[in-house]
């Protein structure tokens, strides 16, 4: 599995923690920035990660900002993206199983680091269940 990851300055610390975590699970990670703590604009990073997911050069994407809200709004503007902002593990696995979410969004200023890593673990490992859920995803598209 290959995952593209990005954050703005508000999600910068969690981005590096999540990269380390994914690498420890032998998951290939592409870091699309930001690369410093300097203030930057989250829509640019969201678009970079979303584009990689849509063109299928990666399997999934992860975006982190202060709240996760800006990243999720921006990513969901890209056709084919189903970005899920999750602050709990139930929503994380349900977003994969029911919604076939292809980008996970997290808020570094909202949830603790251990919960963020738990959410990443659950989300990466959950599978889309198809069936009636496929019909609904098709309706979105
Ligand atoms: C940056 O201050 C902050 O607005 C951003 O990280 C994010 O929370 C936006 O939704």
Tab-separated table of N, CA and C and ligand atoms in Angstrom:
chain	number	residue	atom	x	y	z
A	1	UNK	N	0.846	-1.196	0.000
A	1	UNK	CA	0.000	0.000	0.000
A	1	UNK	C	0.881	1.246	0.000
A	2	UNK	N	0.435	2.243	-0.780
A	2	UNK	CA	1.157	3.522	-0.788
A	2	UNK	C	0.204	4.641	-0.357
A	3	UNK	N	0.673	5.480	0.541
A	3	UNK	CA	-0.147	6.561	1.101
A	3	UNK	C	0.544	7.897	0.860
A	4	UNK	N	-0.216	8.868	0.334
A	4	UNK	CA	0.286	10.247	0.242
A	4	UNK	C	-0.182	10.997	1.484
A	5	UNK	N	0.706	11.791	2.048
A	5	UNK	CA	0.365	12.524	3.272
A	5	UNK	C	0.741	13.986	3.112
A	6	UNK	N	-0.058	14.858	3.728
A	6	UNK	CA	0.253	16.275	3.696
A	6	UNK	C	-0.354	16.977	4.887
A	7	UNK	N	0.239	18.096	5.239
A	7	UNK	CA	-0.313	18.927	6.325
A	7	UNK	C	0.026	20.381	6.039
A	8	UNK	N	-0.659	21.263	6.738
A	8	UNK	CA	-0.182	22.644	6.818
A	8	UNK	C	0.617	22.763	8.113
A	9	UNK	N	0.956	24.000	8.497
A	9	UNK	CA	1.727	24.211	9.733
A	9	UNK	C	0.966	23.712	10.965
A	10	UNK	N	-0.369	23.764	10.909
A	10	UNK	CA	-1.193	23.334	12.050
A	10	UNK	C	-1.196	21.830	12.256
A	11	UNK	N	-0.773	21.087	11.248
A	11	UNK	CA	-0.737	19.626	11.365
A	11	UNK	C	0.651	19.047	11.198
A	12	UNK	N	1.642	19.942	11.240
A	12	UNK	CA	3.015	19.554	10.902
A	12	UNK	C	3.596	18.489	11.842
A	13	UNK	N	3.346	18.632	13.138
A	13	UNK	CA	3.933	17.681	14.102
A	13	UNK	C	3.340	16.285	13.906
A	14	UNK	N	2.023	16.227	13.736
A	14	UNK	CA	1.385	14.914	13.578
A	14	UNK	C	1.788	14.264	12.259
A	15	UNK	N	2.050	15.101	11.249
A	15	UNK	CA	2.454	14.507	9.959
A	15	UNK	C	3.704	13.659	10.156
A	16	UNK	N	4.696	14.200	10.836
A	16	UNK	CA	5.920	13.400	10.979
A	16	UNK	C	5.704	12.188	11.872
A	17	UNK	N	4.854	12.316	12.894
A	17	UNK	CA	4.545	11.141	13.745
A	17	UNK	C	3.844	10.066	12.937
A	18	UNK	N	2.913	10.485	12.088
A	18	UNK	CA	2.150	9.512	11.290
A	18	UNK	C	3.047	8.866	10.230
A	19	UNK	N	3.947	9.645	9.641
A	19	UNK	CA	4.894	9.066	8.673
A	19	UNK	C	5.729	7.982	9.359
A	20	UNK	N	6.253	8.281	10.536
A	20	UNK	CA	7.060	7.279	11.269
A	20	UNK	C	6.221	6.041	11.552
A	21	UNK	N	4.982	6.270	11.969
A	21	UNK	CA	4.100	5.147	12.303
A	21	UNK	C	3.837	4.272	11.075
A	22	UNK	N	3.504	4.906	9.958
A	22	UNK	CA	3.198	4.136	8.744
A	22	UNK	C	4.429	3.370	8.267
A	23	UNK	N	5.582	4.014	8.323
A	23	UNK	CA	6.820	3.337	7.906
A	23	UNK	C	7.114	2.135	8.804
A	24	UNK	N	6.780	2.262	10.089
A	24	UNK	CA	7.014	1.130	11.012
A	24	UNK	C	6.109	-0.046	10.679
A	25	UNK	N	5.033	0.229	9.932
A	25	UNK	CA	4.111	-0.842	9.501
A	25	UNK	C	4.411	-1.257	8.053
A	26	UNK	N	5.569	-0.841	7.559
A	26	UNK	CA	5.997	-1.169	6.181
A	26	UNK	C	5.059	-0.630	5.113
A	27	UNK	N	4.456	0.511	5.394
A	27	UNK	CA	3.604	1.174	4.403
A	27	UNK	C	4.439	2.267	3.734
A	28	UNK	N	4.383	2.282	2.399
A	28	UNK	CA	5.123	3.257	1.599
A	28	UNK	C	4.428	4.624	1.722
A	29	UNK	N	5.164	5.656	2.086
A	29	UNK	CA	4.565	6.980	2.322
A	29	UNK	C	5.221	8.024	1.426
A	30	UNK	N	4.384	8.829	0.792
A	30	UNK	CA	4.896	9.969	0.022
A	30	UNK	C	4.496	11.253	0.747
A	31	UNK	N	5.496	12.000	1.184
A	31	UNK	CA	5.261	13.240	1.942
A	31	UNK	C	5.194	14.429	0.975
A	32	UNK	N	4.008	15.027	0.872
A	32	UNK	CA	3.809	16.126	-0.073
A	32	UNK	C	3.834	17.498	0.608
A	33	UNK	N	4.426	17.552	1.796
A	33	UNK	CA	4.580	18.827	2.494
A	33	UNK	C	3.442	19.094	3.469
A	34	UNK	N	3.538	20.151	4.121
A	34	UNK	CA	4.559	21.182	4.146
A	34	UNK	C	5.814	20.650	4.850
A	35	UNK	N	6.953	21.275	4.587
A	35	UNK	CA	8.199	20.734	5.108
A	35	UNK	C	8.815	21.585	6.220
A	36	UNK	N	8.164	22.696	6.560
A	36	UNK	CA	8.630	23.510	7.689
A	36	UNK	C	7.402	23.907	8.503
A	37	UNK	N	7.653	24.506	9.668
A	37	UNK	CA	6.538	24.954	10.516
A	37	UNK	C	6.011	26.327	10.109
A	38	UNK	N	6.594	26.910	9.068
A	38	UNK	CA	6.128	28.224	8.618
A	38	UNK	C	4.684	28.162	8.147
A	39	UNK	N	3.980	29.246	8.357
A	39	UNK	CA	2.574	29.298	7.959
A	39	UNK	C	2.434	29.069	6.452
A	40	UNK	N	1.448	28.246	6.084
A	40	UNK	CA	1.208	27.975	4.655
A	40	UNK	C	-0.296	27.782	4.454
A	41	UNK	N	-0.680	27.560	3.204
A	41	UNK	CA	-2.103	27.511	2.858
A	41	UNK	C	-2.560	26.068	2.623
A	42	UNK	N	-3.436	25.590	3.507
A	42	UNK	CA	-3.843	24.172	3.442
A	42	UNK	C	-4.499	23.746	2.119
A	43	UNK	N	-5.208	24.648	1.380
A	43	UNK	CA	-5.815	24.143	0.132
A	43	UNK	C	-4.783	23.629	-0.877
A	44	UNK	N	-3.595	24.235	-0.890
A	44	UNK	CA	-2.565	23.787	-1.840
A	44	UNK	C	-2.120	22.362	-1.522
A	45	UNK	N	-1.953	22.083	-0.254
A	45	UNK	CA	-1.507	20.739	0.156
A	45	UNK	C	-2.635	19.735	-0.070
A	46	UNK	N	-3.851	20.135	0.258
A	46	UNK	CA	-5.000	19.237	0.047
A	46	UNK	C	-5.098	18.850	-1.421
A	47	UNK	N	-4.885	19.833	-2.306
A	47	UNK	CA	-4.988	19.555	-3.745
A	47	UNK	C	-3.886	18.621	-4.206
A	48	UNK	N	-2.685	18.775	-3.681
A	48	UNK	CA	-1.571	17.883	-4.060
A	48	UNK	C	-1.881	16.442	-3.691
A	49	UNK	N	-2.335	16.229	-2.455
A	49	UNK	CA	-2.632	14.857	-2.000
A	49	UNK	C	-3.833	14.295	-2.757
A	50	UNK	N	-4.874	15.106	-2.917
A	50	UNK	CA	-6.078	14.643	-3.616
A	50	UNK	C	-5.754	14.241	-5.052
A	51	UNK	N	-4.889	14.996	-5.713
A	51	UNK	CA	-4.529	14.687	-7.102
A	51	UNK	C	-3.833	13.339	-7.197
A	52	UNK	N	-2.972	13.035	-6.246
A	52	UNK	CA	-2.273	11.737	-6.239
A	52	UNK	C	-3.249	10.587	-6.037
A	53	UNK	N	-4.266	10.821	-5.212
A	53	UNK	CA	-5.266	9.764	-4.965
A	53	UNK	C	-6.103	9.559	-6.220
A	54	UNK	N	-6.540	10.644	-6.831
A	54	UNK	CA	-7.400	10.544	-8.014
A	54	UNK	C	-6.662	9.912	-9.193
A	55	UNK	N	-5.381	10.264	-9.367
A	55	UNK	CA	-4.662	9.666	-10.522
A	55	UNK	C	-4.105	8.282	-10.199
A	56	UNK	N	-4.423	7.797	-9.010
A	56	UNK	CA	-4.101	6.435	-8.584
A	56	UNK	C	-2.597	6.168	-8.464
A	57	UNK	N	-1.797	7.231	-8.307
A	57	UNK	CA	-0.386	6.969	-8.047
A	57	UNK	C	-0.162	6.586	-6.580
A	58	UNK	N	-1.190	6.785	-5.756
A	58	UNK	CA	-1.189	6.246	-4.383
A	58	UNK	C	-2.557	5.599	-4.133
A	59	UNK	N	-2.618	4.766	-3.084
A	59	UNK	CA	-3.885	4.092	-2.757
A	59	UNK	C	-4.804	4.959	-1.906
A	60	UNK	N	-4.190	5.718	-0.987
A	60	UNK	CA	-4.979	6.516	-0.046
A	60	UNK	C	-4.211	7.788	0.294
A	61	UNK	N	-4.934	8.737	0.917
A	61	UNK	CA	-4.293	9.970	1.356
A	61	UNK	C	-4.631	10.290	2.804
A	62	UNK	N	-3.726	11.013	3.447
A	62	UNK	CA	-3.966	11.509	4.812
A	62	UNK	C	-3.606	12.991	4.839
A	63	UNK	N	-4.513	13.803	5.384
A	63	UNK	CA	-4.307	15.253	5.464
A	63	UNK	C	-4.530	15.714	6.902
A	64	UNK	N	-3.633	16.542	7.384
A	64	UNK	CA	-3.746	17.043	8.758
A	64	UNK	C	-3.617	18.560	8.739
A	65	UNK	N	-4.541	19.230	9.415
A	65	UNK	CA	-4.377	20.665	9.678
A	65	UNK	C	-4.772	20.896	11.128
A	66	UNK	N	-4.993	22.124	11.519
A	66	UNK	CA	-5.303	22.388	12.919
A	66	UNK	C	-6.567	21.682	13.366
A	67	UNK	N	-7.607	21.816	12.570
A	67	UNK	CA	-8.889	21.182	12.895
A	67	UNK	C	-9.207	19.981	12.017
A	68	UNK	N	-8.585	19.896	10.872
A	68	UNK	CA	-8.954	18.891	9.854
A	68	UNK	C	-10.083	19.379	8.955
A	69	UNK	N	-10.710	20.477	9.342
A	69	UNK	CA	-11.892	20.943	8.605
A	69	UNK	C	-11.507	21.550	7.261
A	70	UNK	N	-10.533	22.453	7.276
A	70	UNK	CA	-10.125	23.081	6.018
A	70	UNK	C	-9.639	22.047	5.013
A	71	UNK	N	-8.834	21.113	5.479
A	71	UNK	CA	-8.328	20.055	4.591
A	71	UNK	C	-9.482	19.240	4.003
A	72	UNK	N	-10.468	18.900	4.821
A	72	UNK	CA	-11.558	18.054	4.319
A	72	UNK	C	-12.425	18.834	3.329
A	73	UNK	N	-12.685	20.096	3.614
A	73	UNK	CA	-13.475	20.903	2.669
A	73	UNK	C	-12.741	21.000	1.336
A	74	UNK	N	-11.445	21.306	1.391
A	74	UNK	CA	-10.668	21.485	0.157
A	74	UNK	C	-10.551	20.173	-0.617
A	75	UNK	N	-10.239	19.090	0.063
A	75	UNK	CA	-10.047	17.795	-0.627
A	75	UNK	C	-11.343	17.338	-1.274
A	76	UNK	N	-12.463	17.576	-0.610
A	76	UNK	CA	-13.746	17.106	-1.154
A	76	UNK	C	-14.221	17.900	-2.372
A	77	UNK	N	-13.527	18.968	-2.698
A	77	UNK	CA	-13.829	19.702	-3.937
A	77	UNK	C	-13.288	18.985	-5.170
A	78	UNK	N	-12.366	18.046	-4.943
A	78	UNK	CA	-11.735	17.343	-6.064
A	78	UNK	C	-12.593	16.133	-6.431
A	79	UNK	N	-12.993	16.056	-7.699
A	79	UNK	CA	-13.877	14.974	-8.136
A	79	UNK	C	-13.223	13.619	-7.886
A	80	UNK	N	-13.970	12.753	-7.269
A	80	UNK	CA	-13.460	11.410	-6.988
A	80	UNK	C	-12.929	11.261	-5.577
A	81	UNK	N	-12.812	12.387	-4.876
A	81	UNK	CA	-12.316	12.319	-3.495
A	81	UNK	C	-13.478	12.187	-2.525
A	82	UNK	N	-13.300	11.275	-1.592
A	82	UNK	CA	-14.222	11.129	-0.458
A	82	UNK	C	-13.354	11.254	0.801
A	83	UNK	N	-13.240	12.484	1.281
A	83	UNK	CA	-12.385	12.765	2.438
A	83	UNK	C	-13.225	12.744	3.707
A	84	UNK	N	-12.757	11.999	4.703
A	84	UNK	CA	-13.486	11.859	5.968
A	84	UNK	C	-12.673	12.480	7.099
A	85	UNK	N	-13.265	13.457	7.755
A	85	UNK	CA	-12.651	14.051	8.951
A	85	UNK	C	-13.056	13.203	10.149
A	86	UNK	N	-12.091	12.583	10.787
A	86	UNK	CA	-12.394	11.652	11.891
A	86	UNK	C	-11.688	12.073	13.181
A	87	UNK	N	-12.456	12.020	14.268
A	87	UNK	CA	-11.895	12.288	15.589
A	87	UNK	C	-12.139	11.117	16.531
A	88	UNK	N	-12.600	9.989	15.970
A	88	UNK	CA	-12.828	8.783	16.776
A	88	UNK	C	-12.628	7.567	15.887
A	89	UNK	N	-12.382	6.421	16.514
A	89	UNK	CA	-12.048	5.218	15.733
A	89	UNK	C	-13.281	4.610	15.059
A	90	UNK	N	-14.482	4.786	15.659
A	90	UNK	CA	-15.685	4.241	15.004
A	90	UNK	C	-15.901	4.910	13.642
A	91	UNK	N	-15.831	6.234	13.634
A	91	UNK	CA	-15.998	6.960	12.367
A	91	UNK	C	-14.897	6.576	11.382
A	92	UNK	N	-13.716	6.329	11.897
A	92	UNK	CA	-12.590	5.977	11.013
A	92	UNK	C	-12.878	4.685	10.259
A	93	UNK	N	-13.298	3.619	10.970
A	93	UNK	CA	-13.527	2.374	10.215
A	93	UNK	C	-14.819	2.444	9.419
A	94	UNK	N	-15.828	3.150	9.944
A	94	UNK	CA	-17.079	3.275	9.188
A	94	UNK	C	-16.869	4.079	7.906
A	95	UNK	N	-15.979	5.055	7.943
A	95	UNK	CA	-15.745	5.863	6.733
A	95	UNK	C	-15.120	5.025	5.620
A	96	UNK	N	-14.381	4.009	5.966
A	96	UNK	CA	-13.845	3.074	4.964
A	96	UNK	C	-14.927	2.050	4.585
A	97	UNK	N	-15.553	1.446	5.577
A	97	UNK	CA	-16.481	0.337	5.316
A	97	UNK	C	-17.731	0.798	4.581
A	98	UNK	N	-18.256	1.951	4.917
A	98	UNK	CA	-19.522	2.422	4.337
A	98	UNK	C	-19.330	3.443	3.219
A	99	UNK	N	-18.347	4.324	3.392
A	99	UNK	CA	-18.215	5.470	2.472
A	99	UNK	C	-17.050	5.330	1.493
A	100	UNK	N	-16.263	4.276	1.661
A	100	UNK	CA	-15.063	4.092	0.829
A	100	UNK	C	-14.213	5.362	0.811
A	101	UNK	N	-14.062	5.963	1.980
A	101	UNK	CA	-13.266	7.196	2.081
A	101	UNK	C	-11.856	6.925	1.567
A	102	UNK	N	-11.373	7.817	0.703
A	102	UNK	CA	-10.017	7.617	0.167
A	102	UNK	C	-9.011	8.625	0.724
A	103	UNK	N	-9.502	9.565	1.524
A	103	UNK	CA	-8.604	10.451	2.273
A	103	UNK	C	-9.103	10.553	3.712
A	104	UNK	N	-8.178	10.430	4.652
A	104	UNK	CA	-8.461	10.631	6.074
A	104	UNK	C	-7.951	12.006	6.469
A	105	UNK	N	-8.812	12.791	7.125
A	105	UNK	CA	-8.409	14.104	7.626
A	105	UNK	C	-8.411	14.098	9.150
A	106	UNK	N	-7.411	14.733	9.722
A	106	UNK	CA	-7.259	14.785	11.181
A	106	UNK	C	-6.968	16.214	11.627
A	107	UNK	N	-7.367	16.544	12.841
A	107	UNK	CA	-7.114	17.865	13.418
A	107	UNK	C	-6.118	17.773	14.556
A	108	UNK	N	-4.916	18.287	14.324
A	108	UNK	CA	-3.863	18.192	15.352
A	108	UNK	C	-4.217	18.966	16.618
A	109	UNK	N	-5.021	20.036	16.467
A	109	UNK	CA	-5.372	20.852	17.640
A	109	UNK	C	-6.624	20.310	18.331
A	110	UNK	N	-7.148	19.194	17.818
A	110	UNK	CA	-8.425	18.670	18.331
A	110	UNK	C	-8.240	17.371	19.103
A	111	UNK	N	-7.422	16.470	18.559
A	111	UNK	CA	-7.278	15.150	19.189
A	111	UNK	C	-5.830	14.922	19.608
A	112	UNK	N	-5.655	14.048	20.594
A	112	UNK	CA	-4.317	13.711	21.086
A	112	UNK	C	-3.569	12.825	20.101
A	113	UNK	N	-2.259	12.778	20.298
A	113	UNK	CA	-1.399	12.046	19.360
A	113	UNK	C	-1.709	10.548	19.332
A	114	UNK	N	-1.909	9.946	20.509
A	114	UNK	CA	-2.156	8.494	20.543
A	114	UNK	C	-3.467	8.161	19.843
A	115	UNK	N	-4.493	8.982	20.054
A	115	UNK	CA	-5.768	8.754	19.355
A	115	UNK	C	-5.582	8.928	17.856
A	116	UNK	N	-4.831	9.925	17.454
A	116	UNK	CA	-4.594	10.142	16.014
A	116	UNK	C	-3.953	8.904	15.388
A	117	UNK	N	-2.979	8.322	16.060
A	117	UNK	CA	-2.303	7.134	15.513
A	117	UNK	C	-3.244	5.929	15.518
A	118	UNK	N	-4.080	5.807	16.537
A	118	UNK	CA	-5.090	4.729	16.562
A	118	UNK	C	-6.052	4.874	15.380
A	119	UNK	N	-6.479	6.107	15.140
A	119	UNK	CA	-7.405	6.364	14.029
A	119	UNK	C	-6.743	5.997	12.699
A	120	UNK	N	-5.492	6.377	12.542
A	120	UNK	CA	-4.766	6.027	11.308
A	120	UNK	C	-4.709	4.512	11.150
A	121	UNK	N	-4.381	3.815	12.213
A	121	UNK	CA	-4.271	2.355	12.160
A	121	UNK	C	-5.589	1.705	11.763
A	122	UNK	N	-6.661	2.130	12.400
A	122	UNK	CA	-7.993	1.576	12.109
A	122	UNK	C	-8.401	1.887	10.671
A	123	UNK	N	-8.172	3.116	10.249
A	123	UNK	CA	-8.601	3.566	8.912
A	123	UNK	C	-7.838	2.835	7.812
A	124	UNK	N	-6.529	2.692	7.995
A	124	UNK	CA	-5.695	2.029	6.981
A	124	UNK	C	-6.092	0.563	6.822
A	125	UNK	N	-6.498	-0.056	7.901
A	125	UNK	CA	-6.770	-1.502	7.864
A	125	UNK	C	-8.219	-1.861	7.546
A	126	UNK	N	-9.127	-0.909	7.592
A	126	UNK	CA	-10.539	-1.208	7.319
A	126	UNK	C	-10.778	-1.304	5.812
A	127	UNK	N	-11.703	-2.188	5.427
A	127	UNK	CA	-11.995	-2.415	4.003
A	127	UNK	C	-13.409	-1.945	3.675
A	128	UNK	N	-13.584	-1.403	2.478
A	128	UNK	CA	-14.909	-1.038	1.991
A	128	UNK	C	-15.768	-2.303	1.871
A	129	UNK	N	-17.009	-2.222	2.332
A	129	UNK	CA	-17.876	-3.404	2.349
A	129	UNK	C	-18.709	-3.577	1.083
A	130	UNK	N	-18.749	-2.580	0.217
A	130	UNK	CA	-19.488	-2.722	-1.044
A	130	UNK	C	-20.984	-2.918	-0.800
A	131	UNK	N	-21.635	-3.700	-1.692
A	131	UNK	CA	-23.069	-3.975	-1.554
A	131	UNK	C	-23.889	-2.697	-1.601
A	132	UNK	N	-24.780	-2.541	-0.635
A	132	UNK	CA	-25.644	-1.350	-0.614
A	132	UNK	C	-24.831	-0.064	-0.491
A	133	UNK	N	-23.649	-0.178	0.096
A	133	UNK	CA	-22.803	1.002	0.260
A	133	UNK	C	-22.240	1.461	-1.084
A	134	UNK	N	-21.985	0.500	-1.974
A	134	UNK	CA	-21.486	0.864	-3.311
A	134	UNK	C	-22.525	1.706	-4.044
A	135	UNK	N	-23.796	1.309	-3.919
A	135	UNK	CA	-24.856	2.074	-4.596
A	135	UNK	C	-24.849	3.535	-4.130
A	136	UNK	N	-24.664	3.717	-2.849
A	136	UNK	CA	-24.700	5.073	-2.291
A	136	UNK	C	-23.457	5.877	-2.700
A	137	UNK	N	-22.319	5.209	-2.720
A	137	UNK	CA	-21.096	5.895	-3.185
A	137	UNK	C	-21.261	6.286	-4.655
A	138	UNK	N	-21.851	5.381	-5.450
A	138	UNK	CA	-22.103	5.705	-6.872
A	138	UNK	C	-23.013	6.925	-6.990
A	139	UNK	N	-23.999	7.024	-6.111
A	139	UNK	CA	-24.906	8.190	-6.146
A	139	UNK	C	-24.146	9.483	-5.880
A	140	UNK	N	-23.165	9.427	-4.980
A	140	UNK	CA	-22.351	10.619	-4.698
A	140	UNK	C	-21.591	11.023	-5.953
A	141	UNK	N	-20.990	10.002	-6.611
A	141	UNK	CA	-20.154	10.295	-7.789
A	141	UNK	C	-21.003	10.837	-8.924
B	1	LIG	C1	-4.278	27.310	10.502
B	1	LIG	O1	-4.184	28.266	11.493
B	1	LIG	C2	-5.638	26.634	10.559
B	1	LIG	O2	-6.624	27.524	10.129
B	1	LIG	C3	-5.653	25.380	9.718
B	1	LIG	O3	-4.656	24.530	10.147
B	1	LIG	C4	-6.930	24.569	9.757
B	1	LIG	O4	-7.365	24.353	11.055
B	1	LIG	C5	-7.988	25.021	8.862
B	1	LIG	O5	-9.058	24.409	8.758
